[in-house]
Every structure is written in C-alpha cells, then in structure tokens.
Coordinates of C-alpha atoms in Angstrom, one line a residue:
Chain A
M1 CA -94.2 18.8 -37.2
R2 CA -93.2 20.8 -34.2
D3 CA -89.4 21.0 -33.1
H4 CA -87.5 22.6 -30.3
A5 CA -84.0 23.2 -28.9
L6 CA -82.8 23.0 -25.4
K7 CA -79.5 23.4 -23.9
V8 CA -78.5 21.1 -20.9
R9 CA -75.5 21.4 -18.9
V10 CA -73.9 18.0 -17.9
R11 CA -73.8 17.4 -14.3
Y12 CA -70.8 15.6 -12.4
G13 CA -73.1 12.9 -11.2
E14 CA -74.2 12.0 -14.7
T15 CA -70.7 11.0 -15.6
D16 CA -69.0 7.6 -15.2
Q17 CA -65.5 6.4 -14.5
M18 CA -64.8 6.6 -18.6
G19 CA -65.2 10.3 -18.1
V20 CA -68.2 10.8 -20.0
V21 CA -72.0 10.8 -19.5
Y22 CA -73.1 7.1 -18.9
H23 CA -75.2 6.1 -21.5
A24 CA -78.7 5.8 -19.8
N25 CA -78.5 9.2 -18.9
Y26 CA -79.1 10.3 -22.5
L27 CA -82.5 9.1 -22.2
L28 CA -82.8 11.9 -19.5
Y29 CA -81.9 14.4 -21.7
F30 CA -84.4 13.1 -24.5
E31 CA -87.0 13.3 -21.8
M32 CA -86.0 17.0 -21.0
G33 CA -86.0 18.0 -24.7
R34 CA -89.5 16.3 -25.0
T35 CA -90.9 17.9 -21.8
E36 CA -89.8 21.5 -23.2
L37 CA -91.1 20.9 -26.8
L38 CA -94.5 20.2 -25.2
R39 CA -94.5 23.0 -22.9
A40 CA -93.4 25.3 -26.1
A41 CA -96.3 23.6 -27.8
G42 CA -98.8 24.8 -25.0
L43 CA -99.0 21.4 -23.4
P44 CA -97.1 21.3 -20.2
Y45 CA -96.8 17.8 -19.5
A46 CA -97.6 18.5 -15.9
E47 CA -100.9 19.8 -16.9
L48 CA -101.7 16.7 -19.2
E49 CA -101.3 14.4 -16.4
K50 CA -103.7 16.5 -14.2
K51 CA -106.3 16.0 -16.9
G52 CA -105.9 12.2 -16.6
V53 CA -103.6 11.8 -20.0
F54 CA -100.4 10.2 -19.2
L55 CA -97.7 9.8 -21.9
V56 CA -95.8 6.5 -21.3
V57 CA -92.6 5.5 -23.1
V58 CA -93.4 2.1 -24.9
E59 CA -90.0 2.2 -26.9
A60 CA -86.8 4.0 -26.9
S61 CA -83.7 3.9 -28.9
C62 CA -80.4 5.6 -28.7
R63 CA -77.0 5.5 -30.9
Y64 CA -73.9 6.7 -29.4
R65 CA -71.8 8.8 -31.5
A66 CA -69.3 10.6 -29.0
G67 CA -69.0 11.0 -25.6
A68 CA -70.5 14.0 -23.9
R69 CA -68.2 15.5 -21.2
Y70 CA -68.9 17.1 -17.3
D71 CA -70.0 20.5 -17.5
E72 CA -70.3 20.6 -21.5
T73 CA -73.5 22.4 -22.6
L74 CA -75.3 20.1 -24.8
D75 CA -77.8 21.0 -27.5
V76 CA -80.8 18.8 -27.2
L77 CA -82.8 18.9 -30.4
T78 CA -86.2 17.4 -30.4
R79 CA -88.8 16.8 -33.0
V80 CA -92.1 15.2 -33.4
E81 CA -91.6 12.5 -36.1
R82 CA -95.0 10.9 -36.3
I83 CA -98.4 11.2 -34.6
G84 CA -100.8 8.3 -34.6
K85 CA -104.2 7.9 -33.0
A86 CA -102.9 6.9 -29.6
T87 CA -99.2 7.3 -30.1
A88 CA -96.6 9.8 -31.0
S89 CA -92.9 9.3 -32.0
F90 CA -90.2 12.0 -31.3
A91 CA -86.5 12.1 -32.8
Y92 CA -83.5 13.5 -30.9
E93 CA -80.1 14.7 -31.5
I94 CA -77.7 15.7 -28.8
R95 CA -74.8 17.9 -29.9
G96 CA -71.8 18.8 -28.2
A97 CA -70.6 22.5 -27.5
D98 CA -68.6 22.1 -30.6
G99 CA -71.5 20.6 -32.6
R100 CA -70.3 17.2 -32.8
L101 CA -73.0 14.7 -32.7
C102 CA -73.0 13.0 -29.2
A103 CA -76.1 10.7 -29.6
E104 CA -79.1 10.5 -31.5
G105 CA -82.5 8.4 -30.9
R106 CA -86.1 8.2 -30.7
T107 CA -89.0 7.4 -28.6
E108 CA -92.4 6.3 -28.7
L109 CA -95.1 7.2 -26.5
A110 CA -98.5 6.1 -25.8
A111 CA -101.4 7.9 -24.3
V112 CA -102.8 6.0 -21.4
D113 CA -105.2 7.2 -18.7
R114 CA -104.3 6.9 -14.8
S115 CA -104.8 3.2 -14.8
S116 CA -102.5 2.5 -17.6
R117 CA -105.5 2.0 -20.1
P118 CA -104.9 3.0 -23.8
L119 CA -106.2 6.5 -24.7
R120 CA -106.6 8.2 -28.1
L121 CA -104.5 11.4 -28.1
P122 CA -106.6 14.2 -27.3
E123 CA -107.2 16.4 -30.4
E124 CA -105.7 19.4 -29.1
V125 CA -102.4 17.5 -28.6
V126 CA -102.3 16.5 -31.9
R127 CA -103.2 19.6 -33.4
R128 CA -100.5 21.3 -31.3
L129 CA -97.9 18.9 -32.2
E130 CA -98.3 19.1 -35.7
A131 CA -98.2 22.9 -35.7
Chain B
M1 CA -81.9 -2.6 18.6
R2 CA -81.9 -4.6 15.3
D3 CA -79.1 -4.5 12.9
H4 CA -78.5 -6.1 9.4
A5 CA -75.7 -6.6 6.9
L6 CA -76.1 -6.5 3.3
K7 CA -73.9 -7.0 0.2
V8 CA -74.3 -4.5 -2.5
R9 CA -72.3 -4.8 -6.0
V10 CA -71.5 -1.2 -7.2
R11 CA -72.9 -0.8 -10.7
Y12 CA -70.8 1.2 -13.7
G13 CA -73.4 3.9 -13.7
E14 CA -73.0 4.7 -9.9
T15 CA -69.2 5.8 -10.7
D16 CA -68.3 9.3 -11.8
Q17 CA -65.3 10.5 -13.6
M18 CA -63.1 10.6 -10.5
G19 CA -63.3 6.7 -10.9
V20 CA -65.3 6.3 -7.5
V21 CA -68.9 6.0 -6.5
Y22 CA -70.7 9.2 -7.0
H23 CA -71.5 10.8 -3.5
A24 CA -75.3 10.9 -3.7
N25 CA -75.4 7.3 -4.4
Y26 CA -74.4 6.1 -0.9
L27 CA -77.8 7.3 0.2
L28 CA -79.3 4.7 -2.1
Y29 CA -77.1 2.2 -0.5
F30 CA -78.2 3.5 2.8
E31 CA -81.9 3.0 1.8
M32 CA -81.4 -0.7 0.5
G33 CA -79.8 -1.5 3.8
R34 CA -82.9 0.1 5.4
T35 CA -84.9 -1.7 3.2
E36 CA -83.5 -5.2 4.2
L37 CA -83.2 -4.6 7.6
L38 CA -87.3 -3.9 7.7
R39 CA -87.7 -7.1 5.7
A40 CA -85.7 -9.2 7.9
A41 CA -87.6 -7.5 10.7
G42 CA -90.9 -8.7 9.3
L43 CA -92.0 -5.6 8.0
P44 CA -91.4 -5.3 4.1
Y45 CA -91.7 -1.7 3.4
A46 CA -93.9 -2.3 0.6
E47 CA -96.4 -3.7 2.9
L48 CA -96.3 -1.0 5.2
E49 CA -97.1 1.4 2.5
K50 CA -100.1 -0.8 1.4
K51 CA -101.2 -0.5 5.0
G52 CA -100.9 3.5 4.7
V53 CA -97.9 4.0 6.6
F54 CA -95.1 5.6 5.0
L55 CA -91.6 6.2 6.5
V56 CA -90.1 9.4 4.8
V57 CA -86.6 10.5 5.1
V58 CA -86.8 13.7 7.1
E59 CA -82.9 13.9 7.8
A60 CA -79.8 12.3 6.1
S61 CA -76.2 12.7 6.6
C62 CA -73.1 11.0 5.4
R63 CA -69.2 11.2 6.1
Y64 CA -67.4 9.9 3.1
R65 CA -64.2 8.1 4.1
A66 CA -62.8 6.4 1.0
G67 CA -63.9 5.8 -2.4
A68 CA -65.8 2.8 -3.5
R69 CA -64.9 1.4 -6.5
Y70 CA -66.8 0.0 -9.6
D71 CA -68.0 -3.8 -9.1
E72 CA -66.7 -3.9 -5.7
T73 CA -68.9 -5.9 -3.4
L74 CA -69.8 -3.5 -0.3
D75 CA -71.0 -4.3 3.0
V76 CA -73.9 -2.0 4.0
L77 CA -74.1 -2.2 7.7
T78 CA -77.7 -1.0 9.1
R79 CA -78.6 -0.7 12.5
V80 CA -81.6 1.0 14.5
E81 CA -80.3 3.8 16.6
R82 CA -83.3 5.3 18.1
I83 CA -87.0 5.0 18.1
G84 CA -89.3 7.6 19.2
K85 CA -93.1 8.0 18.8
A86 CA -93.2 9.0 15.2
T87 CA -89.6 8.9 14.0
A88 CA -86.9 6.3 13.9
S89 CA -83.1 6.6 13.2
F90 CA -80.9 4.2 11.4
A91 CA -77.2 4.4 11.2
Y92 CA -75.1 2.9 8.5
E93 CA -71.6 2.0 7.8
I94 CA -70.2 1.1 4.1
R95 CA -67.3 -1.1 4.0
G96 CA -65.2 -2.2 1.0
A97 CA -64.3 -5.6 0.0
D98 CA -61.1 -5.2 2.0
G99 CA -62.8 -4.0 5.2
R100 CA -61.9 -0.4 4.8
L101 CA -64.7 2.1 5.9
C102 CA -66.1 3.9 2.8
A103 CA -69.0 5.9 4.3
E104 CA -70.8 6.2 7.3
G105 CA -74.3 8.0 7.9
R106 CA -77.6 8.1 9.4
T107 CA -81.1 8.8 8.4
E108 CA -84.1 9.8 10.5
L109 CA -87.4 8.8 9.5
A110 CA -91.0 10.2 10.0
A111 CA -94.3 8.1 9.7
V112 CA -96.9 9.7 7.7
D113 CA -100.0 8.8 6.1
R114 CA -100.7 8.8 2.3
S115 CA -101.6 12.5 2.6
S116 CA -98.2 13.3 4.4
R117 CA -99.9 13.9 7.9
P118 CA -97.7 12.8 10.6
L119 CA -98.4 9.2 12.1
R120 CA -97.5 7.6 15.3
L121 CA -95.4 4.6 14.5
P122 CA -97.4 1.6 14.7
E123 CA -96.6 -0.4 17.8
E124 CA -95.7 -3.5 15.7
V125 CA -93.1 -1.7 13.8
V126 CA -91.6 -0.4 17.2
R127 CA -91.6 -3.8 18.6
R128 CA -89.8 -5.3 15.7
L129 CA -87.3 -2.8 15.4
E130 CA -86.3 -2.9 19.0
A131 CA -86.2 -6.8 18.8
Chain C
M1 CA -74.1 -18.5 -27.5
R2 CA -74.0 -17.7 -23.7
D3 CA -76.9 -16.7 -21.7
H4 CA -77.3 -15.6 -17.9
A5 CA -80.2 -15.0 -15.5
L6 CA -79.9 -12.5 -12.8
K7 CA -82.3 -11.4 -10.0
V8 CA -82.4 -7.7 -9.4
R9 CA -84.6 -6.1 -6.6
V10 CA -86.4 -2.6 -7.9
R11 CA -85.2 0.1 -5.6
Y12 CA -87.4 3.0 -4.3
G13 CA -85.4 5.6 -6.1
E14 CA -85.6 3.8 -9.2
T15 CA -89.6 4.3 -9.4
D16 CA -91.2 7.5 -10.7
Q17 CA -94.4 9.2 -9.9
M18 CA -96.4 7.0 -12.2
G19 CA -95.7 4.2 -9.4
V20 CA -93.5 2.1 -11.8
V21 CA -90.0 2.1 -12.7
Y22 CA -88.5 4.9 -14.6
H23 CA -87.9 3.8 -18.1
A24 CA -84.1 4.9 -18.6
N25 CA -83.5 2.6 -15.3
Y26 CA -83.9 -0.7 -17.3
L27 CA -80.7 0.1 -19.2
L28 CA -79.0 -0.2 -15.8
Y29 CA -80.8 -3.6 -15.3
F30 CA -79.4 -4.5 -18.9
E31 CA -76.0 -3.4 -17.7
M32 CA -76.3 -5.7 -14.6
G33 CA -77.4 -8.4 -16.7
R34 CA -74.5 -8.2 -19.0
T35 CA -71.8 -7.6 -16.2
E36 CA -73.0 -10.8 -14.9
L37 CA -73.0 -12.7 -17.8
L38 CA -69.4 -11.6 -18.6
R39 CA -68.5 -12.7 -14.9
A40 CA -70.2 -16.0 -15.5
A41 CA -68.0 -16.4 -18.8
G42 CA -65.1 -15.9 -16.8
L43 CA -64.5 -12.2 -18.2
P44 CA -65.1 -10.0 -15.1
Y45 CA -65.8 -6.5 -17.0
A46 CA -63.4 -4.7 -14.4
E47 CA -60.4 -6.9 -15.4
L48 CA -61.2 -6.3 -18.8
E49 CA -60.8 -2.6 -18.3
K50 CA -57.5 -3.1 -16.3
K51 CA -56.2 -4.9 -19.6
G52 CA -57.2 -2.0 -21.6
V53 CA -60.3 -3.3 -23.1
F54 CA -63.2 -1.1 -22.7
L55 CA -66.7 -2.1 -24.0
V56 CA -68.8 0.9 -24.7
V57 CA -72.5 0.7 -25.7
V58 CA -72.9 2.3 -29.0
E59 CA -76.5 1.5 -29.5
A60 CA -79.3 0.6 -27.0
S61 CA -82.9 0.1 -27.6
C62 CA -85.9 -1.1 -25.4
R63 CA -89.6 -2.0 -25.5
Y64 CA -91.7 -1.4 -22.5
R65 CA -94.3 -4.1 -21.9
A66 CA -95.6 -3.4 -18.2
G67 CA -94.5 -1.4 -15.5
A68 CA -92.3 -3.0 -12.9
R69 CA -92.9 -2.1 -9.6
Y70 CA -91.1 -1.1 -6.3
D71 CA -89.6 -4.1 -4.4
E72 CA -90.5 -6.4 -7.2
T73 CA -87.6 -9.1 -8.0
L74 CA -87.0 -8.8 -11.5
D75 CA -85.6 -11.6 -13.7
V76 CA -83.1 -10.0 -15.9
L77 CA -82.2 -12.6 -18.9
T78 CA -79.2 -11.6 -21.0
R79 CA -77.8 -13.5 -23.9
V80 CA -75.1 -12.8 -26.5
E81 CA -76.9 -12.3 -29.8
R82 CA -74.0 -11.8 -32.2
I83 CA -70.4 -11.4 -32.0
G84 CA -68.3 -9.5 -34.7
K85 CA -64.7 -8.6 -35.2
A86 CA -64.9 -5.5 -32.8
T87 CA -68.5 -5.4 -31.8
A88 CA -70.8 -7.8 -29.8
S89 CA -74.7 -7.3 -29.2
F90 CA -76.6 -8.7 -26.3
A91 CA -80.4 -9.1 -26.0
Y92 CA -82.5 -8.7 -22.8
E93 CA -85.7 -9.5 -21.3
I94 CA -86.8 -8.4 -18.0
R95 CA -89.5 -10.2 -16.2
G96 CA -91.6 -9.5 -13.2
A97 CA -92.0 -11.7 -10.2
D98 CA -95.1 -13.3 -11.8
G99 CA -93.3 -13.9 -15.1
R100 CA -95.1 -11.1 -17.3
L101 CA -92.7 -9.4 -19.7
C102 CA -91.6 -6.1 -18.4
A103 CA -89.1 -5.0 -21.0
E104 CA -87.0 -6.4 -23.7
G105 CA -84.0 -4.7 -25.4
R106 CA -80.8 -4.9 -27.0
T107 CA -77.6 -3.1 -26.8
E108 CA -74.7 -3.2 -29.3
L109 CA -71.2 -2.8 -27.6
A110 CA -68.0 -2.0 -29.3
A111 CA -64.5 -2.6 -28.1
V112 CA -62.1 0.4 -27.7
D113 CA -58.9 1.2 -25.9
R114 CA -58.4 3.9 -23.2
S115 CA -58.4 6.6 -25.9
S116 CA -61.5 5.4 -27.3
R117 CA -59.8 3.9 -30.3
P118 CA -61.5 1.0 -31.9
L119 CA -60.0 -2.5 -30.7
R120 CA -60.8 -6.0 -32.1
L121 CA -62.5 -8.0 -29.6
P122 CA -59.7 -10.0 -27.8
E123 CA -60.2 -13.7 -29.0
E124 CA -60.4 -15.0 -25.5
V125 CA -63.5 -12.7 -25.3
V126 CA -65.0 -14.0 -28.3
R127 CA -64.4 -17.6 -27.3
R128 CA -66.0 -17.4 -23.9
L129 CA -69.1 -15.4 -25.3
E130 CA -69.8 -18.0 -27.8
A131 CA -69.3 -21.0 -25.5
Chain D
M1 CA -68.6 35.1 1.8
R2 CA -70.0 34.2 -1.6
D3 CA -73.4 33.1 -2.5
H4 CA -75.5 32.2 -5.6
A5 CA -78.9 31.5 -6.6
L6 CA -79.9 28.9 -9.5
K7 CA -82.9 27.8 -10.7
V8 CA -83.6 24.2 -11.5
R9 CA -86.4 22.3 -13.0
V10 CA -87.6 18.9 -11.8
R11 CA -87.2 16.3 -13.9
Y12 CA -89.8 13.4 -14.2
G13 CA -87.1 10.6 -13.5
E14 CA -86.2 12.5 -10.2
T15 CA -89.5 11.7 -8.6
D16 CA -90.5 8.5 -6.9
Q17 CA -93.7 6.6 -6.3
M18 CA -94.5 9.1 -3.4
G19 CA -94.9 11.6 -6.2
V20 CA -92.2 14.0 -5.0
V21 CA -88.3 14.2 -5.6
Y22 CA -86.6 11.2 -4.1
H23 CA -84.4 12.2 -1.2
A24 CA -80.9 11.4 -2.7
N25 CA -81.7 13.7 -5.7
Y26 CA -81.4 17.1 -3.6
L27 CA -77.6 16.3 -3.4
L28 CA -77.6 16.8 -7.1
Y29 CA -79.4 19.9 -6.8
F30 CA -77.0 21.0 -4.1
E31 CA -73.9 20.0 -6.6
M32 CA -75.5 22.2 -9.4
G33 CA -75.8 25.1 -6.9
R34 CA -72.2 24.9 -5.8
T35 CA -70.8 24.2 -9.7
E36 CA -72.6 27.5 -10.5
L37 CA -71.2 29.4 -7.5
L38 CA -67.8 28.4 -8.5
R39 CA -68.5 29.4 -11.8
A40 CA -69.8 32.8 -11.0
A41 CA -66.7 33.3 -8.7
G42 CA -64.6 32.6 -11.8
L43 CA -63.5 29.2 -10.9
P44 CA -65.3 26.7 -13.1
Y45 CA -64.8 23.7 -11.3
A46 CA -63.7 21.6 -14.8
E47 CA -61.2 24.2 -14.9
L48 CA -59.8 23.3 -11.4
E49 CA -59.9 19.7 -12.2
K50 CA -57.9 20.4 -15.1
K51 CA -55.2 22.1 -13.0
G52 CA -55.3 19.1 -10.7
V53 CA -57.2 20.4 -7.8
F54 CA -60.1 18.2 -7.0
L55 CA -62.9 19.0 -4.4
V56 CA -64.3 16.0 -3.1
V57 CA -67.4 15.7 -0.8
V58 CA -66.2 14.5 2.6
E59 CA -69.5 15.4 4.5
A60 CA -73.1 15.9 3.4
S61 CA -76.4 16.6 5.3
C62 CA -79.8 17.4 4.4
R63 CA -83.0 18.3 6.1
Y64 CA -86.1 17.5 4.2
R65 CA -89.1 20.1 4.8
A66 CA -91.6 19.7 2.0
G67 CA -91.6 17.5 -1.1
A68 CA -90.6 19.1 -4.6
R69 CA -92.8 18.1 -7.1
Y70 CA -92.4 17.2 -11.0
D71 CA -91.8 20.2 -13.2
E72 CA -91.5 22.6 -10.4
T73 CA -88.9 25.3 -10.9
L74 CA -86.8 25.2 -7.7
D75 CA -84.6 28.0 -6.2
V76 CA -81.2 26.7 -5.1
L77 CA -79.6 29.2 -2.7
T78 CA -76.0 28.1 -2.0
R79 CA -73.5 30.0 0.2
V80 CA -69.9 29.8 1.2
E81 CA -70.1 29.1 4.8
R82 CA -66.6 28.5 6.1
I83 CA -63.1 28.4 4.5
G84 CA -60.4 26.4 5.9
K85 CA -56.9 25.7 4.8
A86 CA -57.9 22.5 3.0
T87 CA -61.5 22.3 3.1
A88 CA -64.6 24.6 2.4
S89 CA -68.2 24.3 3.5
F90 CA -71.2 25.2 1.7
A91 CA -75.0 25.8 2.9
Y92 CA -77.8 25.1 0.8
E93 CA -81.6 25.9 0.6
I94 CA -84.1 24.6 -1.7
R95 CA -87.2 26.4 -2.0
G96 CA -90.3 25.5 -4.4
A97 CA -91.9 27.9 -6.7
D98 CA -94.2 29.2 -4.2
G99 CA -91.2 29.8 -1.9
R100 CA -91.8 27.0 0.6
L101 CA -88.6 25.5 2.1
C102 CA -88.2 22.2 0.6
A103 CA -85.0 21.2 1.9
E104 CA -81.9 22.6 3.4
G105 CA -78.3 21.3 3.8
R106 CA -74.6 21.5 3.9
T107 CA -71.5 19.8 2.4
E108 CA -67.9 19.9 3.4
L109 CA -65.4 19.7 0.6
A110 CA -61.7 18.8 0.7
A111 CA -59.1 19.7 -1.7
V112 CA -57.0 16.8 -3.1
D113 CA -54.9 16.0 -5.9
R114 CA -55.5 13.5 -8.8
S115 CA -54.3 10.6 -6.5
S116 CA -56.6 11.8 -3.8
R117 CA -53.8 13.2 -1.5
P118 CA -54.8 16.2 0.4
L119 CA -54.1 19.7 -1.0
R120 CA -54.1 23.1 0.5
L121 CA -56.9 25.1 -1.1
P122 CA -55.2 27.3 -3.8
E123 CA -55.1 30.8 -2.7
E124 CA -57.1 32.0 -5.7
V125 CA -60.0 29.7 -4.8
V126 CA -59.9 31.1 -1.1
R127 CA -59.9 34.6 -2.2
R128 CA -62.6 34.4 -4.9
L129 CA -65.1 32.3 -2.6
E130 CA -64.3 35.0 0.3
A131 CA -65.2 37.9 -2.2

C-alpha cells in the first residue's frame, strides 16, 4: 500500500491559548497528507472531482499525544490502510521536529458522485493506491 | 440605514497562543453580524443565493483595539453604511462584555450572479437595507 | 450522567466547495456543546482554567452521516458518557433542522495542570458531571 | 525595503460553498508571507516572541480581485512598506497559478511586550527589515 511523507509548518492561527495546535486542526494536516499522497500516486484530487469522483470523509479519529508548537515543522506520514469497493482508509502519524509523536489517526473515505450518491472506487484509483 | 446587534460567544479554537482571538477571526464575526442584519431585514442570505444573488466581499478592513478573550460574549454591532447600484458597505464594531472596543471595521460587498458576473442590487434588497 | 442541547447556526466560512460543512468543523461544534454542558453544570470552563485545571482532548472521533448546510440551525446534543479518575468522555450527536443525523462522535478529555502534567479530576467536577 | 515570495497551496477546508477561498483566509496567507519574510531576514518570529517582542496586528485590509481555487498554488508576495518607531507595515499581493491578481492588502503591526504594553521596535528588527 502506498505511503507518503509531507512537511507542514504550523501557522500562528492554528494554535490556541494553550500555546499548542488546536485539536481540530490536526484533521487539516491529515487532509494535506492525504492530498499529497494522492498527487504522488498520480491522482490529484482536484482532477478526481472534475471527473465526478468525490472522496468524502465518512469517519475520522485522532489520538493526541503531545502538543505541536507554533512554527514547528511537522512530519505528516500518511499511508493507505485498506481499500474496499467504495471506500478507502488512510492512517496518519504527525511527528514534531524532534521526532516525538504528536498525533495519530485515521480517516475513512467513501466515493460519491456530485449528488452524493455512492460510487465504486474507479479501478485506476484502486490500482494506484495499492501500488 | 439599518443596523443590528448580535451577541457572539468566543470559541476556544478562535484564540491563539497570545491568549486572545486570532485577528482573522474578527472577519467571521463581521460576517455573522451582516448575516443577522440581513435576516432581520427580511433578506436571509441563503434565500438570496437561491434566487441567484450572491453578495461577495470585495474589500474588508479591520482595526484591532483590544483583545477579545475566550468565552467572552461579544457585541457585534453592524450597520449599513452606504448602498450603491451594485455594491453595499457595512460597518462593524465589536465590543467586549465590559463594553470596551475590541475591533472595528468595514466590508464592501458586490452583487454577482452564480458565474461571478456583476449584478445590480435587486430593488428589494436596496429598499430593505435602507429601511 | 448530565446531557445538554445547544443550537448552533452554520457560518458561511464553515462550508467548503462541496456545499456542506467541512468535516473538521464538527469538532468545533462538539467543543461548543461540551462548553455549554459544563456551563450548565456550574463549571464554566474558563473558570476551571483559572483554577489551574485544563481539560485537554486526548482522543476524538466522528462519523459523518449527512452534510450540514450553510445557515442551518443544528442541534448539538452532548452527554457525559464516562467519568474516570483523570479523564472524562463526552458523546455528541449533531442533527439538522429537519432532525436528520448529520454527525455523531465522542471525545475523551484528560485533566492536566498548566504545565500539562496529569491531574485527578477535581471532586466537584466529577459530582457535577454525574448529576 | 525587504520583500519575499512564498508559494502556498490552497487547502480544501479553506474554500467555501462559492467554490473559492473564503475571504478571511487571505489574512492567513498574509501572515504566512510575513512570517517567511521575517525568517528570511534572520528574524524568525518564534525567536522574537521568546525575546519578549510580540508583533501584533493593529490594522489589516484586503481587496479581493479574483477567487483563488482549491489546490491552486498561490504566490504570496510580501514587502515591508514602512517602518516606524514602534510599528511596521507590510503589503501583500496574492497571485494565482496563472499570474492573475487574487487579492492585495496590507497589515500594520505594533511591537508589544508579553503584557501587551507598547515597545519600540528593536534596532536589529528595523535594520534587518530595511535591508
């Protein structure tokens, strides 16, 4: 299964008054990791949408291990965990500049058309994610 | 010209590590104020969009006077400042629970259709905003 | 165990180009629900922080059932699910204006001090959440 | 006066249901541009804060020219516009992948200490921003 590593710099506005990244913002980093994994797999998500294939998040979870700091360069490690007929799961690890685990999570995505009706994952998507 | 007062509670995720509301988030409060002014004027913005009238922000400005705090209930005061043929300006003041001025600003909005082509402001919109 | 119902109006900036609420934003609604449950329990979270008790999210999950729309008034139903010595779990349901289930999830929170060291949940917090 | 160019990829969650970047998010791109200009000038902002110098936004404005799209790689052009005794202004242009002007704006920042009391801009900051 495919995996991908991305560096993301924490923005000021992503912190909260605890002085660390606000918990909901890790889902944005997950999405950035997934987007770049798809691009590296030859499947830029913007192109998928133009072809009428939307991958919507149907489930997301995250465990928070250590706070990520403003301006820290995070490693977002994304891998394809499972591919079904109409869904795909991705797993994520976010590590701080010193290698500590900040957060880990997973999302399940389902393929739908423009009207939110379920679709089978196109064969090309399956093949490229399994590579 | 019409005006409107709205109370908004500051969310945790809207603060940053300075311990006050992150500056970009005041534009969200401005939008909430404008939305409720429009609703009070009998012009719910979601209805305008359904009729094909989109009001897009073409200019925004904000002066920051004092930090707003987590969980503080802010007063968002919105008033229509000027109505033109295709544009309208709104002015805003955001005050803390103790009445201090936290921020003031203005936005200029332009009417466009679904394809972003300029539109005249519908007469009903003009009439209701002037009321 | 305590529960609480809150109404939240979807903001424009909380939608994405799919025309529904961006998935990470449901965690913000969860937090609003939790904050208001705590307030209703006589435990305004801002007061807890002033006393040196921080409740940090250590785990969050969400299942997405149906897209919530711009300007829709959502029902955020929050209930205390489990209270441990140093942690508490909350469960959430978010329902659209027509009652359809948009999202459901849970978060686990841990009590820590200002330096992020684990704390026992103060007895008063336990008592009020169980009420 | 110093200037700096940065590339920023638009995230999905930064769009709204109009299908373009939500207007408040341009302020985040401005901040990213400013942060990288400071770093390139040898003044990483996180270091300034550690030394007790906070640069807070006291005024921001933006004109919106054309919508930026999901996944587009934007050019964020930042330049120091004016440096005073206790304040500095930055000007920004955001251009799409095809060079079109999406937004332009400016922010004024004031130096304050940890308690939000006004400070003179440290000489080193002035010298490096003028370079």
